[in-house]
Tab-separated table of C-alpha atoms in Angstrom:
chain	number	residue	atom	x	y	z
J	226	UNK	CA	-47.509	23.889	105.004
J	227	UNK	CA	-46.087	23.336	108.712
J	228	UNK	CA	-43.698	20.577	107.578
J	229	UNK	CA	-42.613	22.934	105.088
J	230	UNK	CA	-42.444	25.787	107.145
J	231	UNK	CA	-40.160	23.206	109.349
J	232	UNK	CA	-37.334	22.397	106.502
J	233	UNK	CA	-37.054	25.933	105.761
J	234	UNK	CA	-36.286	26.606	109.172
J	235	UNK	CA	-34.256	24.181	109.487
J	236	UNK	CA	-31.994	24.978	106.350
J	237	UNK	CA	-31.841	28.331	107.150
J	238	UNK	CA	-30.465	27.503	110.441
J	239	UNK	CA	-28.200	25.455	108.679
J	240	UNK	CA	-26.952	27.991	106.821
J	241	UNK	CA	-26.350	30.716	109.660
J	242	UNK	CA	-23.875	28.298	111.520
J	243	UNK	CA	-21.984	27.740	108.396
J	244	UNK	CA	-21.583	31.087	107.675
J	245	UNK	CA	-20.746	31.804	111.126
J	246	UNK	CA	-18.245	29.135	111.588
J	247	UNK	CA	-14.477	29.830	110.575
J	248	UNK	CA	-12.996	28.143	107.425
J	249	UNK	CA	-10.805	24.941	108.727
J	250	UNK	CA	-7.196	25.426	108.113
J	251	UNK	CA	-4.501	23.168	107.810
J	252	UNK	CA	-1.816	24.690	109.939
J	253	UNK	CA	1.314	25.642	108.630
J	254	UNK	CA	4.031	22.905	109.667
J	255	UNK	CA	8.167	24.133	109.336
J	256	UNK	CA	9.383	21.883	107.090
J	257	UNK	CA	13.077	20.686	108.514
J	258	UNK	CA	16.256	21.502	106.488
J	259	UNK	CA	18.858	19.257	107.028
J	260	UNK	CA	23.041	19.047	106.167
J	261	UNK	CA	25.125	16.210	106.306
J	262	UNK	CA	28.032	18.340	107.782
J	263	UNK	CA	24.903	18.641	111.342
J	264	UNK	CA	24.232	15.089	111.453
J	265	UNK	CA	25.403	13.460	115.047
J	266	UNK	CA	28.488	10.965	114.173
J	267	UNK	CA	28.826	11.991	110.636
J	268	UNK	CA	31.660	14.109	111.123
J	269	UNK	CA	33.538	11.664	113.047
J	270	UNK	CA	32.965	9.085	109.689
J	271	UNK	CA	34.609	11.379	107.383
J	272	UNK	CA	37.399	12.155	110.070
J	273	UNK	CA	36.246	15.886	109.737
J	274	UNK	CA	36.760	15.557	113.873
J	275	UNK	CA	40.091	14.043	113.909
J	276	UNK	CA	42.516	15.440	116.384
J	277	UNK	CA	45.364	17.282	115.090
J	278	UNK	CA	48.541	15.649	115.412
J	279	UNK	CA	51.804	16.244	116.958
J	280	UNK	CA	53.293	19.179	115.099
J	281	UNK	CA	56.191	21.865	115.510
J	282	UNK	CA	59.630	21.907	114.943
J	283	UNK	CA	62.479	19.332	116.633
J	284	UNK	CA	65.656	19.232	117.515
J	285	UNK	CA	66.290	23.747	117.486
J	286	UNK	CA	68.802	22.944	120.494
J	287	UNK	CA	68.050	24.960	124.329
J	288	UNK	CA	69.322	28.364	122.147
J	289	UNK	CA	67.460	27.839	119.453
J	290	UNK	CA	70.164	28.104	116.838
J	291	UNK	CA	69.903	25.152	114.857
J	292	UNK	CA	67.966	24.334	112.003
J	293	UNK	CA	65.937	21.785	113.539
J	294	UNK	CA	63.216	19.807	111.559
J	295	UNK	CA	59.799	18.549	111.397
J	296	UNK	CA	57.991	15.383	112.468
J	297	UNK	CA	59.177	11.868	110.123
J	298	UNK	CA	56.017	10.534	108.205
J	299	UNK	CA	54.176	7.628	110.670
J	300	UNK	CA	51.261	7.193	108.610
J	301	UNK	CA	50.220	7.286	104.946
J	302	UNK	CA	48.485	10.122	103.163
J	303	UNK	CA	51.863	11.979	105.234
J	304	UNK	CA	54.488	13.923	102.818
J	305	UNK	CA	57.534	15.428	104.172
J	306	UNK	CA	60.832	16.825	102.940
J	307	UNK	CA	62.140	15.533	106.090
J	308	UNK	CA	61.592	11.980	105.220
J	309	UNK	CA	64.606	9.556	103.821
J	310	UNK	CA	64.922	9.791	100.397
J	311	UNK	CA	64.087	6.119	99.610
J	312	UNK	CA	60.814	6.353	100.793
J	313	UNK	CA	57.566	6.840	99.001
J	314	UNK	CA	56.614	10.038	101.667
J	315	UNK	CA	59.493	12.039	100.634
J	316	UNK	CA	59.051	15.257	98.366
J	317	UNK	CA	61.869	17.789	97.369
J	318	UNK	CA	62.298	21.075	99.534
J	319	UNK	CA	62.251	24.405	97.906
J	320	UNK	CA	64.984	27.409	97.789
J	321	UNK	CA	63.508	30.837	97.406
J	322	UNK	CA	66.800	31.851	95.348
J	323	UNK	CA	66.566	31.372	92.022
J	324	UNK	CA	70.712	30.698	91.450
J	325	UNK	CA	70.755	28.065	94.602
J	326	UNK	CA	70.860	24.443	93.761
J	327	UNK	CA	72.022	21.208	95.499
J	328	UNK	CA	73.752	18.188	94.563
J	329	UNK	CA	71.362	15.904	92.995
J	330	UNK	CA	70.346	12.624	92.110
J	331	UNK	CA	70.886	12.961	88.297
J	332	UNK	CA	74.482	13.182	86.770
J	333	UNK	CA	73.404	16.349	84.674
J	334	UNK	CA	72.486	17.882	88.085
J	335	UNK	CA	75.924	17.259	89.387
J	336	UNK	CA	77.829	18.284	86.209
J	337	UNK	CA	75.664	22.060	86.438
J	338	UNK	CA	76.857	22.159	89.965
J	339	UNK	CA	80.508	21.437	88.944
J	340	UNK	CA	80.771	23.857	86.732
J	341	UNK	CA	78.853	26.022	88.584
J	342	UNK	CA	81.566	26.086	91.036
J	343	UNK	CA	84.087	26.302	88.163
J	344	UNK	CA	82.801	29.892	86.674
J	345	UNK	CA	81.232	31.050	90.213
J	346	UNK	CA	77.293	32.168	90.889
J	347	UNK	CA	74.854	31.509	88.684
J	348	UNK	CA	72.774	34.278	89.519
J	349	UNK	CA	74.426	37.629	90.979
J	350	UNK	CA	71.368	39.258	91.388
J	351	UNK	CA	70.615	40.331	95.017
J	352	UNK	CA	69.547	37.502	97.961
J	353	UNK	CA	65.882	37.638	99.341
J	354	UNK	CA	66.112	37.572	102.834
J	355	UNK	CA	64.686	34.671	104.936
J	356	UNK	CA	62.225	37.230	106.205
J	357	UNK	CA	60.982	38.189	102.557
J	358	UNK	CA	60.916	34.417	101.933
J	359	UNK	CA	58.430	33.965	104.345
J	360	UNK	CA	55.951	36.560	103.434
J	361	UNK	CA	56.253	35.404	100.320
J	362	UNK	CA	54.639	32.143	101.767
J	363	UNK	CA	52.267	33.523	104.205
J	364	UNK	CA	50.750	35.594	101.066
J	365	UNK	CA	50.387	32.580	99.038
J	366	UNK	CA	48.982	30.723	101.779
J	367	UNK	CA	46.870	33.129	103.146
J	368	UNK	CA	45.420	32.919	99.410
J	369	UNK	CA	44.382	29.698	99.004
J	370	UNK	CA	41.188	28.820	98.864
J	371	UNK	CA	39.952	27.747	102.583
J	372	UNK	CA	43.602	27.945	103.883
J	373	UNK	CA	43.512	29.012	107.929
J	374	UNK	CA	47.223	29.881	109.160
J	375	UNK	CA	47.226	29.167	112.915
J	376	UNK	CA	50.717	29.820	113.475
J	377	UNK	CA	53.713	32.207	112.201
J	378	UNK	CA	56.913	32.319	113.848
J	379	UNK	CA	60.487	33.546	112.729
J	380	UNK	CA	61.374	30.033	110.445
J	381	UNK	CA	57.477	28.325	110.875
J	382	UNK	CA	54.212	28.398	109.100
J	383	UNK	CA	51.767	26.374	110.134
J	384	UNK	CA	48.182	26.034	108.157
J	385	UNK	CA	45.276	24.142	108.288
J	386	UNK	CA	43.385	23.216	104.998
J	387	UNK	CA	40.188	21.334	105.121
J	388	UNK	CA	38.781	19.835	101.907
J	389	UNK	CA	35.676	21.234	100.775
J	390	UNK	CA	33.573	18.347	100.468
J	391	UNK	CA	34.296	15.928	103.597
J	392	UNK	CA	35.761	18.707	105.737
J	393	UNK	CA	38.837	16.639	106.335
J	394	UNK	CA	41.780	19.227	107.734
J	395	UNK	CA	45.035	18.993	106.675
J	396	UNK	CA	48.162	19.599	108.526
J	397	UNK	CA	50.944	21.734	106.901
J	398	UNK	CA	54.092	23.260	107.983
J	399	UNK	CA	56.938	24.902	106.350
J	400	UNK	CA	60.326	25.493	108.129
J	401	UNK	CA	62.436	27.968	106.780
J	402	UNK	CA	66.500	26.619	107.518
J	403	UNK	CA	69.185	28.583	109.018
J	404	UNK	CA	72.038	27.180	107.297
J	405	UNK	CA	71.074	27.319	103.353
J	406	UNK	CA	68.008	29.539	101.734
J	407	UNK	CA	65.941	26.041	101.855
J	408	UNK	CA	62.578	25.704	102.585
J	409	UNK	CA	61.093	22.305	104.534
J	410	UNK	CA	57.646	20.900	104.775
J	411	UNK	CA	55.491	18.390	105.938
J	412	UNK	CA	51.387	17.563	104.928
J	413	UNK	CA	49.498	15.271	106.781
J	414	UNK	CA	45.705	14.672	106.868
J	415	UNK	CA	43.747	13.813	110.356
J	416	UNK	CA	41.997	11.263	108.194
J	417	UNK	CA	42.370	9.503	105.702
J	418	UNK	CA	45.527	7.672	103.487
J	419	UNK	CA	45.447	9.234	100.476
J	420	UNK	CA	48.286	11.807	99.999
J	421	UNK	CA	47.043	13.082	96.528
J	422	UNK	CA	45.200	16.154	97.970
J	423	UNK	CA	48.333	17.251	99.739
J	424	UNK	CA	50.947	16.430	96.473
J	425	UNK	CA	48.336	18.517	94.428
J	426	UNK	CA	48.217	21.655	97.118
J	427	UNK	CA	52.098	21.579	97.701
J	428	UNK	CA	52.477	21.660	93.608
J	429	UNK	CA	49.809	24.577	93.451
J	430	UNK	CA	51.449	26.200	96.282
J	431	UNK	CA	54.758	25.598	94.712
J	432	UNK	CA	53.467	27.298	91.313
J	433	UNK	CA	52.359	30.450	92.879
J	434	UNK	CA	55.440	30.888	94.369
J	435	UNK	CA	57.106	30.362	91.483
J	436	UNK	CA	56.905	34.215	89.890
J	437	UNK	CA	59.089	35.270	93.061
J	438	UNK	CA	61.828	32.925	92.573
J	439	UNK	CA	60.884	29.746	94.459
J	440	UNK	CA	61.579	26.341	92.821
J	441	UNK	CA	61.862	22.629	94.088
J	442	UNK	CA	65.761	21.925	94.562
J	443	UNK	CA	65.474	17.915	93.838
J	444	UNK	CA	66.919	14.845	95.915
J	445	UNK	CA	69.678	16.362	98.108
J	446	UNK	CA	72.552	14.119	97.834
J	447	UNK	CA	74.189	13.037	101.717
Protein backbone atom coordinates (compact mmCIF):
# COMPACT_ATOMS: atom_id res chain seq x y z
CA UNK A 1 0.00 0.00 0.00
CA UNK A 2 3.03 2.50 0.80
CA UNK A 3 4.73 1.80 -2.56
CA UNK A 4 1.53 2.55 -4.01
CA UNK A 5 0.76 5.38 -2.07
CA UNK A 6 4.46 6.46 -3.42
CA UNK A 7 3.66 6.27 -7.43
CA UNK A 8 0.59 8.12 -6.91
CA UNK A 9 2.41 10.77 -5.38
CA UNK A 10 4.74 10.79 -7.55
CA UNK A 11 2.47 11.03 -10.77
CA UNK A 12 0.51 13.50 -9.35
CA UNK A 13 3.47 15.59 -8.84
CA UNK A 14 4.21 14.89 -12.22
CA UNK A 15 1.30 16.18 -13.38
CA UNK A 16 1.20 19.62 -11.38
CA UNK A 17 4.60 20.73 -13.02
CA UNK A 18 3.28 19.96 -16.39
CA UNK A 19 0.38 21.78 -16.01
CA UNK A 20 2.21 24.52 -14.50
CA UNK A 21 4.89 24.77 -17.02
CA UNK A 22 4.30 27.00 -20.24
CA UNK A 23 3.75 25.31 -23.67
CA UNK A 24 7.32 25.49 -25.66
CA UNK A 25 7.12 27.71 -28.61
CA UNK A 26 9.02 27.93 -31.57
CA UNK A 27 9.68 31.60 -31.95
CA UNK A 28 8.61 33.43 -34.76
CA UNK A 29 11.75 34.07 -37.15
CA UNK A 30 11.26 37.20 -40.10
CA UNK A 31 11.67 35.48 -43.01
CA UNK A 32 14.06 37.84 -45.43
CA UNK A 33 12.63 39.25 -48.72
CA UNK A 34 15.06 39.85 -51.14
CA UNK A 35 15.31 41.89 -54.89
CA UNK A 36 17.84 41.62 -57.32
CA UNK A 37 17.65 45.44 -58.04
CA UNK A 38 19.25 45.51 -53.56
CA UNK A 39 21.87 43.09 -54.14
CA UNK A 40 25.59 44.74 -53.56
CA UNK A 41 27.37 44.76 -57.22
CA UNK A 42 24.36 43.73 -59.11
CA UNK A 43 23.54 46.99 -60.32
CA UNK A 44 26.90 47.74 -61.48
CA UNK A 45 26.56 44.14 -63.75
CA UNK A 46 23.61 45.30 -65.55
CA UNK A 47 25.20 48.89 -65.93
CA UNK A 48 22.02 50.17 -64.03
CA UNK A 49 25.03 52.45 -62.22
CA UNK A 50 26.70 53.67 -65.24
CA UNK A 51 27.63 57.29 -65.27
CA UNK A 52 25.86 59.47 -67.57
CA UNK A 53 27.78 60.67 -70.35
CA UNK A 54 28.85 63.86 -71.79
CA UNK A 55 25.68 65.53 -73.02
CA UNK A 56 24.40 69.12 -74.13
CA UNK A 57 24.53 71.00 -77.07
CA UNK A 58 27.99 72.16 -79.14
CA UNK A 59 29.13 74.55 -81.11
CA UNK A 60 25.84 77.56 -80.15
CA UNK A 61 28.77 80.22 -80.66
CA UNK A 62 29.64 82.92 -77.29
CA UNK A 63 25.88 84.56 -78.38
CA UNK A 64 24.24 81.69 -78.62
CA UNK A 65 22.77 82.17 -82.06
CA UNK A 66 23.65 79.26 -83.92
CA UNK A 67 22.11 76.09 -84.29
CA UNK A 68 24.69 74.14 -82.71
CA UNK A 69 24.46 70.26 -82.37
CA UNK A 70 24.77 67.31 -80.26
CA UNK A 71 27.54 64.89 -79.30
CA UNK A 72 28.83 62.37 -82.66
CA UNK A 73 28.09 58.62 -81.74
CA UNK A 74 31.57 57.06 -79.90
CA UNK A 75 30.11 53.91 -78.96
CA UNK A 76 27.51 51.41 -80.17
CA UNK A 77 23.97 51.05 -78.92
CA UNK A 78 24.45 55.32 -79.75
CA UNK A 79 21.84 56.83 -82.47
CA UNK A 80 22.06 60.31 -83.56
CA UNK A 81 20.74 62.55 -86.31
CA UNK A 82 23.94 64.25 -85.98
CA UNK A 83 25.94 61.39 -87.20
CA UNK A 84 27.31 61.14 -91.07
CA UNK A 85 24.97 59.69 -93.14
CA UNK A 86 27.07 56.62 -94.13
CA UNK A 87 27.16 55.33 -90.89
CA UNK A 88 25.13 52.65 -89.24
CA UNK A 89 24.32 55.30 -85.99
CA UNK A 90 22.61 57.73 -88.12
CA UNK A 91 18.67 58.14 -88.00
CA UNK A 92 16.57 60.86 -89.89
CA UNK A 93 15.59 64.16 -87.95
CA UNK A 94 12.04 65.22 -87.74
CA UNK A 95 10.15 68.62 -88.93
CA UNK A 96 7.11 69.49 -86.90
CA UNK A 97 5.53 71.07 -90.23
CA UNK A 98 3.70 68.91 -92.06
CA UNK A 99 4.48 70.81 -95.77
CA UNK A 100 8.49 70.95 -94.90
CA UNK A 101 10.66 68.47 -96.62
CA UNK A 102 14.38 68.22 -97.59
CA UNK A 103 16.30 67.06 -100.42
CA UNK A 104 16.62 63.42 -100.20
CA UNK A 105 18.33 60.41 -100.98
CA UNK A 106 15.69 58.96 -103.41
CA UNK A 107 15.10 60.55 -106.93
CA UNK A 108 11.21 60.62 -106.25
CA UNK A 109 12.13 62.72 -103.15
CA UNK A 110 13.98 65.18 -105.26
CA UNK A 111 11.45 65.31 -108.15
CA UNK A 112 8.44 66.28 -105.15
CA UNK A 113 10.84 68.91 -104.06
CA UNK A 114 11.28 70.25 -107.66
CA UNK A 115 8.09 70.67 -108.31
CA UNK A 116 7.37 71.69 -105.11
CA UNK A 117 9.33 74.70 -105.80
CA UNK A 118 7.70 74.91 -109.25
CA UNK A 119 3.86 75.42 -107.94
CA UNK A 120 5.04 76.95 -104.39
CA UNK A 121 4.04 75.49 -100.64
CA UNK A 122 2.72 72.43 -100.21
CA UNK A 123 0.88 73.18 -97.26
CA UNK A 124 -0.42 76.92 -96.63
CA UNK A 125 -1.85 76.17 -93.53
CA UNK A 126 -0.41 78.21 -90.59
CA UNK A 127 3.44 77.43 -89.05
CA UNK A 128 3.66 75.94 -85.43
CA UNK A 129 6.01 77.86 -83.69
CA UNK A 130 9.31 76.38 -82.37
CA UNK A 131 7.84 76.99 -78.95
CA UNK A 132 4.57 74.87 -79.72
CA UNK A 133 6.97 72.31 -81.24
CA UNK A 134 8.49 71.75 -78.14
CA UNK A 135 5.57 71.23 -75.91
CA UNK A 136 4.47 69.13 -78.25
CA UNK A 137 7.59 66.98 -77.26
CA UNK A 138 7.77 67.56 -73.64
CA UNK A 139 3.96 66.19 -73.56
CA UNK A 140 4.83 63.15 -75.39
CA UNK A 141 7.78 62.62 -73.39
CA UNK A 142 6.54 63.41 -70.23
CA UNK A 143 4.05 60.44 -71.27
CA UNK A 144 6.03 57.70 -71.75
CA UNK A 145 6.10 55.12 -69.67
CA UNK A 146 9.12 55.66 -67.00
CA UNK A 147 10.38 58.73 -69.00
CA UNK A 148 12.19 61.40 -66.34
CA UNK A 149 12.91 64.87 -68.21
CA UNK A 150 15.88 66.41 -66.35
CA UNK A 151 16.29 69.26 -68.50
CA UNK A 152 14.15 71.86 -70.73
CA UNK A 153 15.63 74.79 -72.22
CA UNK A 154 14.55 77.15 -75.18
CA UNK A 155 15.83 74.47 -78.27
CA UNK A 156 16.77 71.27 -75.60
CA UNK A 157 15.06 68.35 -74.07
CA UNK A 158 16.86 66.18 -72.28
CA UNK A 159 15.28 62.71 -70.75
CA UNK A 160 16.33 59.86 -69.07
CA UNK A 161 14.59 56.43 -69.75
CA UNK A 162 15.58 53.40 -67.85
CA UNK A 163 14.40 49.97 -69.04
CA UNK A 164 12.14 48.26 -66.85
CA UNK A 165 13.77 45.10 -66.34
CA UNK A 166 17.72 45.78 -65.94
CA UNK A 167 17.25 49.42 -64.97
CA UNK A 168 19.66 50.46 -67.66
CA UNK A 169 19.09 54.53 -68.29
CA UNK A 170 19.09 55.88 -71.45
CA UNK A 171 20.32 59.15 -72.61
CA UNK A 172 18.11 61.28 -74.95
CA UNK A 173 18.16 64.70 -76.26
CA UNK A 174 16.31 66.58 -78.82
CA UNK A 175 17.55 69.97 -80.23
CA UNK A 176 15.16 72.03 -81.79
CA UNK A 177 17.27 74.17 -84.93
CA UNK A 178 17.19 77.77 -85.51
CA UNK A 179 17.57 77.84 -89.10
CA UNK A 180 14.76 75.27 -90.52
CA UNK A 181 11.58 73.80 -88.35
CA UNK A 182 13.95 70.54 -87.84
CA UNK A 183 14.15 68.62 -84.97
CA UNK A 184 17.72 66.73 -83.85
CA UNK A 185 18.39 63.88 -81.53
CA UNK A 186 20.68 61.68 -80.05
CA UNK A 187 20.01 58.11 -77.74
CA UNK A 188 22.62 56.56 -76.01
CA UNK A 189 22.54 53.88 -73.25
CA UNK A 190 25.14 53.97 -70.09
CA UNK A 191 25.37 50.27 -70.78
CA UNK A 192 25.12 48.18 -73.03
CA UNK A 193 25.54 47.94 -77.27
CA UNK A 194 22.42 47.23 -78.38
CA UNK A 195 20.63 50.25 -79.98
CA UNK A 196 17.24 48.41 -80.55
CA UNK A 197 15.59 49.80 -77.34
CA UNK A 198 16.41 53.31 -78.40
CA UNK A 199 15.31 52.77 -82.48
CA UNK A 200 12.02 51.29 -80.94
CA UNK A 201 11.41 54.44 -78.34
CA UNK A 202 12.44 57.13 -81.01
CA UNK A 203 9.79 55.28 -83.55
CA UNK A 204 7.10 55.23 -80.65
CA UNK A 205 7.97 58.67 -79.80
CA UNK A 206 7.92 59.57 -83.40
CA UNK A 207 4.25 57.98 -83.76
CA UNK A 208 2.74 59.94 -81.02
CA UNK A 209 3.86 62.90 -82.40
CA UNK A 210 2.64 62.13 -85.45
CA UNK A 211 -1.30 63.42 -84.94
CA UNK A 212 0.31 67.04 -84.50
CA UNK A 213 2.17 67.14 -87.63
CA UNK A 214 5.61 65.68 -86.89
CA UNK A 215 7.20 63.28 -89.43
CA UNK A 216 10.83 61.96 -90.15
CA UNK A 217 12.27 64.23 -93.09
CA UNK A 218 14.75 61.35 -94.58
CA UNK A 219 18.61 61.54 -95.52
CA UNK A 220 19.32 65.29 -95.92
CA UNK A 221 21.27 65.64 -99.00
CA UNK A 222 24.84 68.06 -98.44
Amino acid sequence: MMLLAGAISRRALLSCVIVSTPALRTPAVDVPTYSLKGLPGLGSFLGADAPRPELGVIGKGKDGVKSGRLNFCDKKGCISSFSPPDEDSYVPPWTYRPGYNTGVVSSFAARKAQLRGETGPEDSSPQKSLEEALEDLERVVSAYLGATIVKKEPRYLYAEFPDPITGVVDDVEFLFSLDAPIVGYRSQPRAGSDDKRGRARIRDLRKALAPAGWKSVGRIVE
